[in-house]
DNA sequence: CCGGTTTTGTCGGTTTTTCAACAAACGATA
DNA sequence: TATCGTTTGTTGAAAAACCGACAAAACCGG
């Protein structure tokens, strides 16, 4: 891909990320974005249909990045470990204001949906790798159950009193996940 | 100025700065620079005749930056103060590897010459602001004397054993400068 | 509800950058 | 010395970004 495209797209996306962490999405104008990205306004339109399209691409990229940096090659084993979970939670913590803002955007096919879908997919994938005695419907329901739950916990984590440390959250969450996964693996489930 | 020009020029200059702090100037190729700047090789040539031209512009920019950030508006008084000197020395210290490399480039109309000229000009300017009982020749010689001395001290500061702290250097240097300046101000000099 | 201001999305002409290719000069190695 | 690989500096055509201007839409205060 052309250097200019790559650079400008990343500049534009970063600009929106920054702005989102600063003020309400609806208050952000294309001008703000172009200005922050140090790019002509027309350039924004040449890559994205509008604010919402850009937001979508940003969310996708952000989630891809999250996956990349948390589930990268050196993940020990095919199985999501506690350490991986901690790494993920910490990464979310590090970008707390951004994630919080993304989660609070309503008008758009929301970040929560994207996040949930991604987790859903991950879970289905995991289930397919380990032979689970469950039909497709069962897998889908289980995945939906788990992904909703996890996203819910993350959302809760960001509510006013984010009293819980990343380590503590990981600990508690892991113990719940472990139970679910184990009962799933045992054939008599 | 066109956004693209500004951005690419600064990317190219920064690239050279980085590389200079890393390896010998003569070993640096235009390719290295373009690559580091994430810019097409042709773009480098469109702005600079060659390596040496680029280096020259870099030096100028670097010195302009040094002036900018050390002698900016809030400089207390028209007279270079001890605090200003300390700020300058610290700024040099912060970019030690870069300055060291710049000082060690020989083949080109060297950094030392640029630096010396700049200081020379500053001193002449200062002398003109305070009415000094000295003819132009006297001023030139004094400025040359001082600028050479100062540059020499800076060079010395970077020799293998940079044992002296920025604060200490400032302290010692200031006491010397003070004497010179004072004797210059007193009419019987 | 109106009038002024801001934002949006689009357009066309111009400038810059990109990319790939080139010949010439250089440097090292056999 | 001949040769291979690299670096240099230049070119031309294509792609992208720039800028300024535009009408339409949306927003806001009186």
Tab-separated table of C-alpha atoms (C1' of nucleotides) in Angstrom:
chain	number	residue	atom	x	y	z
A	1	UNK	CA	0.000	0.000	0.000
A	2	UNK	CA	1.120	3.499	-0.799
A	3	UNK	CA	3.112	5.131	1.974
A	4	UNK	CA	0.923	8.218	1.980
A	5	UNK	CA	-2.268	6.239	2.498
A	6	UNK	CA	-0.806	4.246	5.326
A	7	UNK	CA	0.553	7.285	7.092
A	8	UNK	CA	-2.514	9.439	6.667
A	9	UNK	CA	-4.927	6.716	7.684
A	10	UNK	CA	-2.996	6.053	10.824
A	11	UNK	CA	-2.721	9.766	11.559
A	12	UNK	CA	-6.465	10.185	11.107
A	13	UNK	CA	-7.316	7.193	13.242
A	14	UNK	CA	-4.971	8.259	15.996
A	15	UNK	CA	-6.510	11.703	15.875
A	16	UNK	CA	-9.985	10.303	16.433
A	17	UNK	CA	-8.747	8.059	19.221
A	18	UNK	CA	-7.214	11.013	20.994
A	19	UNK	CA	-10.297	13.147	20.562
A	20	UNK	CA	-12.596	10.375	21.718
A	21	UNK	CA	-10.593	10.077	24.919
A	22	UNK	CA	-11.057	13.814	25.383
A	23	UNK	CA	-14.624	14.649	24.492
A	24	UNK	CA	-17.976	13.247	23.505
A	25	UNK	CA	-18.029	11.598	20.094
A	26	UNK	CA	-21.016	13.573	18.853
A	27	UNK	CA	-19.227	16.832	19.586
A	28	UNK	CA	-16.279	15.877	17.422
A	29	UNK	CA	-16.284	17.394	13.939
A	30	UNK	CA	-14.446	16.286	10.842
A	31	UNK	CA	-12.533	19.520	11.148
A	32	UNK	CA	-11.295	18.593	14.596
A	33	UNK	CA	-10.107	15.290	13.272
A	34	UNK	CA	-8.364	16.710	10.215
A	35	UNK	CA	-6.746	19.395	12.302
A	36	UNK	CA	-5.481	17.002	14.911
A	37	UNK	CA	-4.209	14.617	12.272
A	38	UNK	CA	-2.574	17.516	10.461
A	39	UNK	CA	-4.289	16.514	7.258
A	40	UNK	CA	-6.565	18.237	4.799
A	41	UNK	CA	-10.248	17.801	5.472
A	42	UNK	CA	-10.748	16.345	2.024
A	43	UNK	CA	-8.251	13.622	2.805
A	44	UNK	CA	-10.471	12.360	5.582
A	45	UNK	CA	-13.390	12.081	3.210
A	46	UNK	CA	-11.250	10.315	0.648
A	47	UNK	CA	-10.742	7.444	3.068
A	48	UNK	CA	-13.915	7.371	5.102
A	49	UNK	CA	-17.513	8.083	4.252
A	50	UNK	CA	-18.132	9.992	7.455
A	51	UNK	CA	-17.468	10.144	11.185
A	52	UNK	CA	-19.280	6.908	11.795
A	53	UNK	CA	-17.457	4.979	9.128
A	54	UNK	CA	-14.186	6.222	10.542
A	55	UNK	CA	-15.251	5.233	14.030
A	56	UNK	CA	-16.030	1.763	12.773
A	57	UNK	CA	-12.628	1.349	11.210
A	58	UNK	CA	-11.033	2.682	14.364
A	59	UNK	CA	-12.828	0.169	16.518
A	60	UNK	CA	-11.814	-2.665	14.255
A	61	UNK	CA	-8.216	-1.518	14.263
A	62	UNK	CA	-8.234	-1.045	18.004
A	63	UNK	CA	-9.564	-4.532	18.602
A	64	UNK	CA	-7.122	-5.985	16.105
A	65	UNK	CA	-4.363	-4.243	17.999
A	66	UNK	CA	-5.641	-5.595	21.286
A	67	UNK	CA	-5.602	-9.116	19.884
A	68	UNK	CA	-2.215	-8.600	18.328
A	69	UNK	CA	-0.516	-7.403	21.463
A	70	UNK	CA	-2.187	-9.795	23.890
A	71	UNK	CA	-2.462	-13.019	21.953
A	72	UNK	CA	0.727	-12.717	19.965
A	73	UNK	CA	2.848	-15.726	18.928
A	74	UNK	CA	4.503	-16.294	22.278
A	75	UNK	CA	1.190	-17.142	23.874
A	76	UNK	CA	2.028	-20.262	25.802
A	77	UNK	CA	-0.136	-22.999	24.434
A	78	UNK	CA	-3.233	-22.935	22.291
A	79	UNK	CA	-5.335	-22.321	25.340
A	80	UNK	CA	-5.938	-18.809	26.661
A	81	UNK	CA	-4.034	-18.744	29.902
A	82	UNK	CA	-4.455	-16.684	33.025
A	83	UNK	CA	-1.366	-14.737	32.067
A	84	UNK	CA	-2.865	-13.881	28.727
A	85	UNK	CA	-5.999	-12.709	30.424
A	86	UNK	CA	-4.005	-10.513	32.767
A	87	UNK	CA	-2.087	-9.045	29.877
A	88	UNK	CA	-5.324	-8.219	28.143
A	89	UNK	CA	-6.911	-6.668	31.196
A	90	UNK	CA	-3.817	-4.559	31.770
A	91	UNK	CA	-3.799	-3.398	28.187
A	92	UNK	CA	-7.401	-2.329	28.581
A	93	UNK	CA	-6.502	-0.588	31.811
A	94	UNK	CA	-3.700	1.307	30.100
A	95	UNK	CA	-6.128	2.696	27.564
A	96	UNK	CA	-8.908	3.116	30.067
A	97	UNK	CA	-10.169	6.534	28.950
A	98	UNK	CA	-10.317	5.403	25.354
A	99	UNK	CA	-12.145	2.173	26.071
A	100	UNK	CA	-14.475	3.896	28.443
A	101	UNK	CA	-15.409	6.411	25.764
A	102	UNK	CA	-15.785	3.756	23.122
A	103	UNK	CA	-18.081	1.802	25.395
A	104	UNK	CA	-20.204	4.835	26.086
A	105	UNK	CA	-20.974	5.668	22.459
A	106	UNK	CA	-24.562	4.751	21.865
A	107	UNK	CA	-25.788	5.996	18.512
A	108	UNK	CA	-23.497	3.760	16.542
A	109	UNK	CA	-23.331	0.044	16.099
A	110	UNK	CA	-21.551	0.127	19.295
A	111	UNK	CA	-18.108	-0.832	20.435
A	112	UNK	CA	-19.727	-3.281	22.811
A	113	UNK	CA	-21.150	-5.190	19.879
A	114	UNK	CA	-17.804	-5.381	18.125
A	115	UNK	CA	-16.051	-6.464	21.266
A	116	UNK	CA	-18.663	-9.041	22.024
A	117	UNK	CA	-18.481	-10.431	18.504
A	118	UNK	CA	-14.748	-10.726	18.677
A	119	UNK	CA	-14.839	-12.599	21.940
A	120	UNK	CA	-17.640	-14.758	20.607
A	121	UNK	CA	-15.506	-15.746	17.652
A	122	UNK	CA	-12.536	-16.462	19.835
A	123	UNK	CA	-14.574	-18.752	22.024
A	124	UNK	CA	-16.074	-20.658	19.124
A	125	UNK	CA	-12.599	-21.086	17.725
A	126	UNK	CA	-11.340	-22.412	21.023
A	127	UNK	CA	-14.240	-24.819	21.255
A	128	UNK	CA	-13.558	-26.134	17.775
A	129	UNK	CA	-9.924	-26.766	18.565
A	130	UNK	CA	-10.783	-28.806	21.614
A	131	UNK	CA	-13.355	-31.381	20.647
A	132	UNK	CA	-16.386	-30.325	22.596
A	133	UNK	CA	-19.407	-32.598	22.793
A	134	UNK	CA	-21.849	-29.908	21.801
A	135	UNK	CA	-23.797	-29.183	18.638
A	136	UNK	CA	-23.411	-25.892	16.777
A	137	UNK	CA	-26.386	-24.344	18.491
A	138	UNK	CA	-25.001	-25.282	21.849
A	139	UNK	CA	-21.649	-23.760	20.952
A	140	UNK	CA	-23.246	-20.559	19.757
A	141	UNK	CA	-25.288	-20.176	22.888
A	142	UNK	CA	-22.356	-20.895	25.117
A	143	UNK	CA	-20.195	-18.421	23.210
A	144	UNK	CA	-22.901	-15.805	23.405
A	145	UNK	CA	-23.335	-16.424	27.099
A	146	UNK	CA	-19.634	-16.069	27.798
A	147	UNK	CA	-18.940	-13.093	25.560
A	148	UNK	CA	-21.864	-11.130	26.954
A	149	UNK	CA	-20.746	-11.923	30.446
A	150	UNK	CA	-17.172	-10.863	29.832
A	151	UNK	CA	-18.126	-7.641	28.120
A	152	UNK	CA	-20.522	-6.941	30.940
A	153	UNK	CA	-17.768	-7.344	33.484
A	154	UNK	CA	-15.489	-5.020	31.537
A	155	UNK	CA	-18.245	-2.433	31.365
A	156	UNK	CA	-18.863	-2.779	35.045
A	157	UNK	CA	-15.154	-2.375	35.662
A	158	UNK	CA	-15.374	1.111	34.159
A	159	UNK	CA	-18.338	2.309	36.202
A	160	UNK	CA	-17.607	5.314	38.413
A	161	UNK	CA	-15.829	3.513	41.181
A	162	UNK	CA	-13.238	1.485	39.350
A	163	UNK	CA	-12.048	0.202	42.672
A	164	UNK	CA	-10.808	-3.128	41.419
A	165	UNK	CA	-7.223	-3.566	40.301
A	166	UNK	CA	-6.365	-5.321	37.065
A	167	UNK	CA	-4.815	-8.168	39.003
A	168	UNK	CA	-7.827	-8.633	41.232
A	169	UNK	CA	-10.239	-8.497	38.323
A	170	UNK	CA	-8.184	-11.078	36.459
A	171	UNK	CA	-8.097	-13.330	39.470
A	172	UNK	CA	-11.847	-13.274	40.040
A	173	UNK	CA	-12.754	-13.464	36.385
A	174	UNK	CA	-10.367	-16.313	35.778
A	175	UNK	CA	-11.864	-18.433	38.501
A	176	UNK	CA	-15.299	-18.035	36.952
A	177	UNK	CA	-14.063	-18.750	33.437
A	178	UNK	CA	-12.169	-21.784	34.636
A	179	UNK	CA	-15.265	-23.374	36.077
A	180	UNK	CA	-17.250	-22.801	32.912
A	181	UNK	CA	-14.530	-24.080	30.656
A	182	UNK	CA	-13.916	-27.155	32.780
A	183	UNK	CA	-17.520	-28.190	32.987
A	184	UNK	CA	-17.642	-27.735	29.250
A	185	UNK	CA	-14.670	-30.032	28.716
A	186	UNK	CA	-15.988	-32.820	30.931
A	187	UNK	CA	-18.249	-34.989	28.732
A	188	UNK	CA	-21.026	-35.337	31.301
A	189	UNK	CA	-21.751	-31.596	31.075
B	1	UNK	CA	3.759	25.967	3.312
B	2	UNK	CA	2.206	22.809	2.019
B	3	UNK	CA	1.501	20.310	4.785
B	4	UNK	CA	3.270	17.521	2.936
B	5	UNK	CA	6.481	19.478	2.566
B	6	UNK	CA	6.553	20.457	6.205
B	7	UNK	CA	5.870	16.935	7.393
B	8	UNK	CA	8.293	15.239	5.048
B	9	UNK	CA	11.095	17.689	5.658
B	10	UNK	CA	10.785	17.275	9.371
B	11	UNK	CA	10.598	13.491	9.019
B	12	UNK	CA	13.720	13.485	6.874
B	13	UNK	CA	15.626	15.749	9.211
B	14	UNK	CA	14.643	13.758	12.240
B	15	UNK	CA	15.723	10.625	10.451
B	16	UNK	CA	19.171	12.014	9.823
B	17	UNK	CA	19.430	13.237	13.412
B	18	UNK	CA	18.610	9.782	14.691
B	19	UNK	CA	21.035	8.085	12.361
B	20	UNK	CA	23.803	10.534	13.172
B	21	UNK	CA	23.401	9.719	16.845
B	22	UNK	CA	23.733	6.066	15.924
B	23	UNK	CA	26.500	5.767	13.377
B	24	UNK	CA	29.182	7.625	11.505
B	25	UNK	CA	27.884	10.211	9.080
B	26	UNK	CA	29.885	8.904	6.133
B	27	UNK	CA	28.340	5.460	6.563
B	28	UNK	CA	24.842	6.814	6.293
B	29	UNK	CA	23.207	6.405	2.876
B	30	UNK	CA	20.311	8.269	1.370
B	31	UNK	CA	18.495	4.976	1.501
B	32	UNK	CA	18.926	4.752	5.245
B	33	UNK	CA	17.527	8.224	5.612
B	34	UNK	CA	14.550	7.658	3.342
B	35	UNK	CA	13.797	4.384	5.039
B	36	UNK	CA	13.972	5.805	8.516
B	37	UNK	CA	11.874	8.800	7.534
B	38	UNK	CA	9.385	6.447	5.863
B	39	UNK	CA	9.597	8.459	2.687
B	40	UNK	CA	10.452	7.685	-0.901
B	41	UNK	CA	14.087	8.131	-1.807
B	42	UNK	CA	13.151	10.602	-4.510
B	43	UNK	CA	11.473	12.813	-1.967
B	44	UNK	CA	14.764	13.326	-0.203
B	45	UNK	CA	16.365	14.486	-3.424
B	46	UNK	CA	13.453	16.792	-4.142
B	47	UNK	CA	14.236	18.763	-1.007
B	48	UNK	CA	17.993	18.432	-0.630
B	49	UNK	CA	20.807	18.248	-3.138
B	50	UNK	CA	22.609	15.498	-1.249
B	51	UNK	CA	23.625	14.222	2.155
B	52	UNK	CA	25.757	17.238	2.857
B	53	UNK	CA	23.120	19.752	1.963
B	54	UNK	CA	20.699	17.931	4.218
B	55	UNK	CA	23.233	17.895	7.011
B	56	UNK	CA	23.667	21.632	6.653
B	57	UNK	CA	19.947	22.270	6.919
B	58	UNK	CA	19.797	19.949	9.891
B	59	UNK	CA	22.510	21.812	11.705
B	60	UNK	CA	20.838	25.123	11.055
B	61	UNK	CA	17.526	23.795	12.269
B	62	UNK	CA	19.096	22.216	15.305
B	63	UNK	CA	20.799	25.436	16.311
B	64	UNK	CA	17.645	27.415	15.657
B	65	UNK	CA	15.830	24.996	17.915
B	66	UNK	CA	18.466	25.358	20.586
B	67	UNK	CA	18.090	29.136	20.476
B	68	UNK	CA	14.335	28.884	20.414
B	69	UNK	CA	14.036	26.682	23.441
B	70	UNK	CA	16.725	28.312	25.544
B	71	UNK	CA	16.405	31.991	24.767
B	72	UNK	CA	12.661	32.098	24.304
B	73	UNK	CA	10.530	35.158	25.215
B	74	UNK	CA	10.395	34.559	28.943
B	75	UNK	CA	14.149	35.028	29.224
B	76	UNK	CA	14.422	37.323	32.194
B	77	UNK	CA	16.006	40.505	30.964
B	78	UNK	CA	17.879	41.302	27.791
B	79	UNK	CA	21.024	39.949	29.336
B	80	UNK	CA	21.907	36.234	29.133
B	81	UNK	CA	21.548	35.046	32.684
B	82	UNK	CA	23.084	32.164	34.531
B	83	UNK	CA	19.755	30.403	34.417
B	84	UNK	CA	19.648	30.729	30.669
B	85	UNK	CA	23.119	29.297	30.440
B	86	UNK	CA	22.143	26.364	32.598
B	87	UNK	CA	19.075	25.735	30.475
B	88	UNK	CA	21.230	25.708	27.374
B	89	UNK	CA	23.829	23.396	28.841
B	90	UNK	CA	21.123	21.010	29.980
B	91	UNK	CA	19.522	21.025	26.557
B	92	UNK	CA	22.878	20.135	25.061
B	93	UNK	CA	23.296	17.416	27.642
B	94	UNK	CA	19.912	15.971	26.796
B	95	UNK	CA	20.937	15.583	23.177
B	96	UNK	CA	24.481	14.607	24.037
B	97	UNK	CA	24.905	11.793	21.490
B	98	UNK	CA	23.609	13.996	18.702
B	99	UNK	CA	25.806	16.969	19.514
B	100	UNK	CA	28.775	14.761	20.019
B	101	UNK	CA	28.323	13.257	16.583
B	102	UNK	CA	27.717	16.618	14.976
B	103	UNK	CA	30.890	17.932	16.535
B	104	UNK	CA	32.872	14.982	15.277
B	105	UNK	CA	31.952	15.333	11.593
B	106	UNK	CA	34.987	16.638	9.825
B	107	UNK	CA	34.539	16.565	6.061
B	108	UNK	CA	31.811	19.144	6.066
B	109	UNK	CA	31.760	22.798	6.902
B	110	UNK	CA	31.528	21.635	10.369
B	111	UNK	CA	29.009	21.950	13.098
B	112	UNK	CA	31.636	23.648	15.195
B	113	UNK	CA	31.844	26.470	12.702
B	114	UNK	CA	28.069	26.949	12.668
B	115	UNK	CA	27.909	26.876	16.421
B	116	UNK	CA	30.776	29.287	16.786
B	117	UNK	CA	29.246	31.693	14.292
B	118	UNK	CA	25.958	31.653	16.107
B	119	UNK	CA	27.546	32.415	19.433
B	120	UNK	CA	29.673	35.069	17.804
B	121	UNK	CA	26.581	36.786	16.470
B	122	UNK	CA	24.852	36.570	19.818
B	123	UNK	CA	27.772	38.198	21.553
B	124	UNK	CA	28.058	41.021	19.043
B	125	UNK	CA	24.347	41.606	19.418
B	126	UNK	CA	24.670	41.757	23.183
B	127	UNK	CA	27.569	44.141	22.928
B	128	UNK	CA	25.626	46.455	20.667
B	129	UNK	CA	22.686	46.530	23.047
B	130	UNK	CA	24.889	47.563	25.930
B	131	UNK	CA	26.984	50.469	24.846
B	132	UNK	CA	30.489	49.094	24.918
B	133	UNK	CA	33.442	51.410	24.548
B	134	UNK	CA	35.082	49.340	21.837
B	135	UNK	CA	35.474	49.788	18.094
B	136	UNK	CA	34.129	47.230	15.636
B	137	UNK	CA	37.415	45.440	15.366
B	138	UNK	CA	37.633	45.173	19.107
B	139	UNK	CA	34.113	43.784	19.251
B	140	UNK	CA	34.829	41.226	16.547
B	141	UNK	CA	37.946	40.033	18.247
B	142	UNK	CA	36.267	39.810	21.605
B	143	UNK	CA	33.339	37.905	20.108
B	144	UNK	CA	35.687	35.561	18.312
B	145	UNK	CA	37.667	35.027	21.486
B	146	UNK	CA	34.584	34.220	23.509
B	147	UNK	CA	32.809	32.045	20.967
B	148	UNK	CA	35.910	29.951	20.312
B	149	UNK	CA	36.415	29.550	24.006
B	150	UNK	CA	32.846	28.493	24.653
B	151	UNK	CA	32.755	26.033	21.795
B	152	UNK	CA	36.050	24.647	22.967
B	153	UNK	CA	34.657	24.057	26.413
B	154	UNK	CA	31.627	22.323	24.995
B	155	UNK	CA	33.841	20.099	22.890
B	156	UNK	CA	35.979	19.325	25.883
B	157	UNK	CA	32.862	18.500	27.832
B	158	UNK	CA	32.175	15.692	25.384
B	159	UNK	CA	35.600	14.120	25.491
B	160	UNK	CA	35.656	10.522	26.729
B	161	UNK	CA	35.326	11.248	30.397
B	162	UNK	CA	32.349	13.552	30.583
B	163	UNK	CA	32.741	13.646	34.298
B	164	UNK	CA	31.389	17.119	34.823
B	165	UNK	CA	27.695	17.653	35.518
B	166	UNK	CA	25.697	20.256	33.646
B	167	UNK	CA	25.299	22.232	36.844
B	168	UNK	CA	28.989	22.196	37.618
B	169	UNK	CA	29.967	23.146	34.099
B	170	UNK	CA	27.503	26.023	34.161
B	171	UNK	CA	28.840	27.201	37.476
B	172	UNK	CA	32.473	27.248	36.367
B	173	UNK	CA	31.781	28.614	32.931
B	174	UNK	CA	29.578	31.342	34.299
B	175	UNK	CA	32.226	32.605	36.663
B	176	UNK	CA	34.647	32.955	33.757
B	177	UNK	CA	32.087	34.622	31.504
B	178	UNK	CA	31.097	36.984	34.271
B	179	UNK	CA	34.613	38.270	34.690
B	180	UNK	CA	35.022	38.840	30.971
B	181	UNK	CA	31.712	40.554	30.609
B	182	UNK	CA	32.242	42.762	33.630
B	183	UNK	CA	35.670	43.921	32.633
B	184	UNK	CA	34.196	44.658	29.238
B	185	UNK	CA	31.439	46.782	30.745
B	186	UNK	CA	33.750	48.812	32.968
B	187	UNK	CA	35.059	51.696	30.806
B	188	UNK	CA	38.642	51.403	31.950
B	189	UNK	CA	38.975	47.996	30.308
C	1	DC	C1'	-39.498	30.868	13.829
C	2	DC	C1'	-35.810	33.416	11.721
C	3	DG	C1'	-31.020	34.676	10.436
C	4	DG	C1'	-26.304	33.955	11.137
C	5	DT	C1'	-22.795	30.648	11.883
C	6	DT	C1'	-20.893	26.164	11.584
C	7	DT	C1'	-20.534	21.790	9.637
C	8	DT	C1'	-20.970	18.690	5.948
C	9	DG	C1'	-19.894	16.490	1.781
C	10	DT	C1'	-18.230	17.301	-2.952
C	11	DC	C1'	-15.571	19.213	-6.747
C	12	DG	C1'	-11.579	20.681	-9.943
C	13	DG	C1'	-7.159	22.282	-10.661
C	14	DT	C1'	-2.508	22.202	-8.790
C	15	DT	C1'	1.355	20.399	-6.260
C	16	DT	C1'	3.744	16.848	-4.198
C	17	DT	C1'	4.890	12.160	-3.459
C	18	DT	C1'	5.287	7.662	-4.967
C	19	DC	C1'	7.133	3.943	-7.501
C	20	DA	C1'	9.914	1.701	-10.809
C	21	DA	C1'	13.437	2.084	-13.944
C	22	DC	C1'	17.686	3.868	-15.522
C	23	DA	C1'	22.775	4.817	-16.276
C	24	DA	C1'	26.751	6.182	-13.987
C	25	DA	C1'	29.943	6.010	-10.157
C	26	DC	C1'	31.743	3.589	-6.381
C	27	DG	C1'	33.705	-0.321	-3.328
C	28	DA	C1'	34.961	-4.499	-2.190
C	29	DT	C1'	36.503	-9.107	-3.450
C	30	DA	C1'	38.378	-12.648	-6.120
D	1	DT	C1'	42.024	-5.916	-13.366
D	2	DA	C1'	37.413	-7.690	-13.992
D	3	DT	C1'	33.165	-8.261	-11.732
D	4	DC	C1'	29.447	-8.092	-8.726
D	5	DG	C1'	26.633	-5.590	-5.635
D	6	DT	C1'	25.472	-1.175	-3.844
D	7	DT	C1'	24.766	3.660	-3.897
D	8	DT	C1'	23.813	7.763	-6.368
D	9	DG	C1'	21.217	11.037	-8.760
D	10	DT	C1'	17.602	11.606	-12.401
D	11	DT	C1'	13.450	10.729	-14.968
D	12	DG	C1'	8.312	10.089	-16.240
D	13	DA	C1'	3.829	8.606	-15.423
D	14	DA	C1'	0.376	7.608	-11.953
D	15	DA	C1'	-1.571	8.237	-7.476
D	16	DA	C1'	-2.526	10.891	-3.628
D	17	DA	C1'	-2.976	14.992	-0.972
D	18	DC	C1'	-3.415	19.812	-1.023
D	19	DC	C1'	-6.274	23.962	-1.096
D	20	DG	C1'	-10.108	26.833	-1.904
D	21	DA	C1'	-14.689	27.147	-3.129
D	22	DC	C1'	-19.287	25.622	-3.232
D	23	DA	C1'	-24.281	24.519	-1.989
D	24	DA	C1'	-26.881	22.109	1.191
D	25	DA	C1'	-27.791	20.762	5.763
D	26	DA	C1'	-27.637	21.312	10.657
D	27	DC	C1'	-27.207	23.954	14.604
D	28	DC	C1'	-28.065	27.862	17.843
D	29	DG	C1'	-29.346	32.290	20.027
D	30	DG	C1'	-32.454	35.979	19.995
